Amino acid sequence: MTAVKNITLTVCILSLIYMLVMMLTPDSYKQKVKTVISILTALTIAGGVLNIDFTMDDDNIDANLLYESEYSYNDLILSELDKRLADSILLIYEENGIPVEKISVETNINEDSSIIISKISLTISGDRETYESKVHRVTSDKIGEVKLEISFSEDVDES
């Protein structure tokens, strides 16, 4: 019975990862991602049905590492989601002529199990007067209402 629970849990986690990855993957890579996740799912199910052990030796990997770490599965998924969203949002700003030096995105899962962007932190290379209103406009038009933390590296050119 434990094997069935483990297979079910693994398939559920792979399904969640599949959903998140497919939302963030460009169209040109979607078929490759589908293939990889399908193979992982098939190996998981086959391993459980055929009673095959896919684990590695204790010398190569510590199986309890994830459980001993301070991060839960949700934290790991949100961390990866934050990175991918930052890359996607960076492209939006670049397409709109905003020179972003650094970007970070924070996401949360609310009570309805919805993933929301809670904060975007930006460092813009340029001055406040030129880019602040543009950043707010692009953010509200393309992303929605999000808390923004913006810092500017103003170029001072004294010759």
Coordinates of C-alpha atoms in Angstrom, one line a residue:
M1 CA 0.0 0.0 0.0
T2 CA 2.9 2.3 0.7
A3 CA 4.1 1.9 -2.9
V4 CA 0.7 3.0 -4.2
K5 CA 0.8 6.1 -2.0
N6 CA 4.3 6.9 -3.1
I7 CA 3.4 6.5 -6.8
T8 CA 0.3 8.7 -6.4
L9 CA 2.3 11.4 -4.5
T10 CA 5.0 11.4 -7.2
V11 CA 2.5 11.6 -10.1
C12 CA 0.7 14.5 -8.3
I13 CA 4.0 16.3 -7.8
L14 CA 5.0 15.7 -11.4
S15 CA 1.6 17.0 -12.5
L16 CA 2.0 20.2 -10.6
I17 CA 5.5 20.7 -11.9
Y18 CA 4.2 19.9 -15.4
M19 CA 1.5 22.6 -15.1
L20 CA 3.9 25.2 -13.8
V21 CA 6.6 24.4 -16.4
M22 CA 4.1 24.5 -19.3
M23 CA 2.8 27.9 -18.2
L24 CA 6.3 29.3 -18.3
T25 CA 7.8 27.4 -21.2
P26 CA 8.1 29.0 -24.6
D27 CA 6.1 27.3 -27.3
S28 CA 9.2 26.0 -29.1
Y29 CA 10.2 23.9 -26.0
K30 CA 6.8 22.6 -24.9
Q31 CA 7.0 19.3 -26.9
K32 CA 10.4 18.5 -25.4
V33 CA 9.2 19.3 -21.8
K34 CA 6.1 17.1 -22.4
T35 CA 8.3 14.2 -23.5
V36 CA 10.7 14.5 -20.5
I37 CA 7.9 14.7 -17.9
S38 CA 6.0 11.8 -19.6
I39 CA 9.1 9.7 -19.4
L40 CA 9.6 10.5 -15.7
T41 CA 5.9 9.7 -15.0
A42 CA 6.1 6.4 -17.0
L43 CA 9.3 5.4 -15.1
T44 CA 7.6 6.2 -11.8
I45 CA 4.6 4.1 -12.6
A46 CA 6.6 1.3 -14.1
G47 CA 8.9 1.2 -11.1
G48 CA 6.0 0.8 -8.8
V49 CA 4.2 -1.8 -10.8
L50 CA 7.3 -3.9 -11.6
N51 CA 8.7 -3.2 -8.1
I52 CA 11.9 -1.8 -9.5
D53 CA 14.0 0.3 -7.2
F54 CA 15.2 3.5 -9.0
T55 CA 17.0 4.9 -5.9
M56 CA 20.7 5.6 -5.9
D57 CA 23.3 4.3 -3.4
D58 CA 23.6 6.1 -0.2
D59 CA 27.2 7.0 -1.2
N60 CA 25.9 9.0 -4.2
I61 CA 22.9 10.8 -2.7
D62 CA 21.4 11.4 0.7
A63 CA 17.7 10.4 0.4
N64 CA 16.8 12.4 3.4
L65 CA 18.4 15.6 2.3
L66 CA 15.2 17.2 1.1
Y67 CA 13.4 16.3 4.4
E68 CA 16.2 17.6 6.5
S69 CA 16.5 20.9 4.7
E70 CA 14.7 24.0 5.8
Y71 CA 12.6 24.2 2.6
S72 CA 9.4 22.4 1.9
Y73 CA 8.2 21.3 -1.5
N74 CA 6.1 24.4 -1.8
D75 CA 9.1 26.6 -1.0
L76 CA 11.2 24.9 -3.7
I77 CA 8.4 25.2 -6.3
L78 CA 7.8 28.9 -5.4
S79 CA 11.6 29.6 -5.6
E80 CA 11.8 28.1 -9.1
L81 CA 8.6 29.9 -10.1
D82 CA 10.0 33.2 -8.8
K83 CA 13.1 32.8 -11.0
R84 CA 11.1 31.9 -14.1
L85 CA 8.6 34.8 -13.6
A86 CA 11.5 37.2 -13.1
D87 CA 12.9 36.1 -16.5
S88 CA 9.5 36.6 -18.1
I89 CA 8.9 39.9 -16.5
L90 CA 12.4 41.1 -17.4
L91 CA 11.5 40.5 -21.1
I92 CA 8.3 42.6 -20.7
Y93 CA 10.3 45.5 -19.4
E94 CA 13.0 45.2 -22.0
E95 CA 10.4 45.1 -24.8
N96 CA 9.1 48.4 -23.5
G97 CA 12.5 50.1 -23.4
I98 CA 13.1 49.9 -19.6
P99 CA 16.8 49.1 -18.8
V100 CA 16.5 46.7 -15.9
E101 CA 19.8 45.8 -14.2
K102 CA 18.4 43.5 -11.5
I103 CA 15.0 42.0 -10.9
S104 CA 13.5 39.7 -8.3
V105 CA 9.9 38.4 -8.0
E106 CA 8.2 37.1 -4.9
T107 CA 5.2 34.8 -5.2
N108 CA 2.8 33.4 -2.6
I109 CA 0.1 30.8 -2.6
N110 CA -3.1 32.3 -1.1
E111 CA -6.0 30.6 0.7
D112 CA -7.7 29.6 -2.6
S113 CA -4.5 27.8 -3.6
S114 CA -3.9 30.5 -6.3
I115 CA -0.3 31.6 -7.0
I116 CA 0.0 35.4 -6.9
I117 CA 2.9 37.8 -7.5
S118 CA 3.2 39.6 -4.2
K119 CA 6.2 41.9 -5.0
I120 CA 8.6 42.9 -7.9
S121 CA 11.9 44.4 -7.0
L122 CA 13.7 46.3 -9.7
T123 CA 17.0 48.1 -10.2
I124 CA 16.8 50.4 -13.2
S125 CA 19.8 51.8 -14.9
G126 CA 18.8 55.4 -15.4
D127 CA 17.2 58.2 -13.6
R128 CA 13.9 58.3 -11.7
E129 CA 12.3 61.0 -13.9
T130 CA 12.8 59.1 -17.1
Y131 CA 11.6 55.6 -16.1
E132 CA 9.4 55.7 -12.9
S133 CA 6.1 56.5 -14.5
K134 CA 6.9 54.1 -17.4
V135 CA 7.7 51.3 -15.1
H136 CA 4.4 51.8 -13.2
R137 CA 2.4 52.0 -16.5
V138 CA 3.9 48.9 -18.0
T139 CA 3.5 47.0 -14.7
S140 CA -0.2 47.8 -14.4
D141 CA -0.9 47.3 -18.1
K142 CA 1.0 44.0 -18.6
I143 CA 1.2 42.4 -15.1
G144 CA -1.5 43.9 -12.9
E145 CA -1.6 45.5 -9.5
V146 CA 1.7 44.4 -7.8
K147 CA 3.8 46.0 -5.0
L148 CA 6.8 47.5 -6.7
E149 CA 10.2 48.2 -5.1
I150 CA 12.2 50.3 -7.5
S151 CA 15.7 51.7 -7.2
F152 CA 17.5 53.7 -9.8
S153 CA 21.2 53.9 -10.6
E154 CA 21.2 57.5 -11.8
D155 CA 23.9 58.2 -14.3
V156 CA 25.9 61.2 -13.2
D157 CA 28.2 62.4 -16.0
E158 CA 30.5 65.1 -14.8
S159 CA 33.1 66.0 -17.3

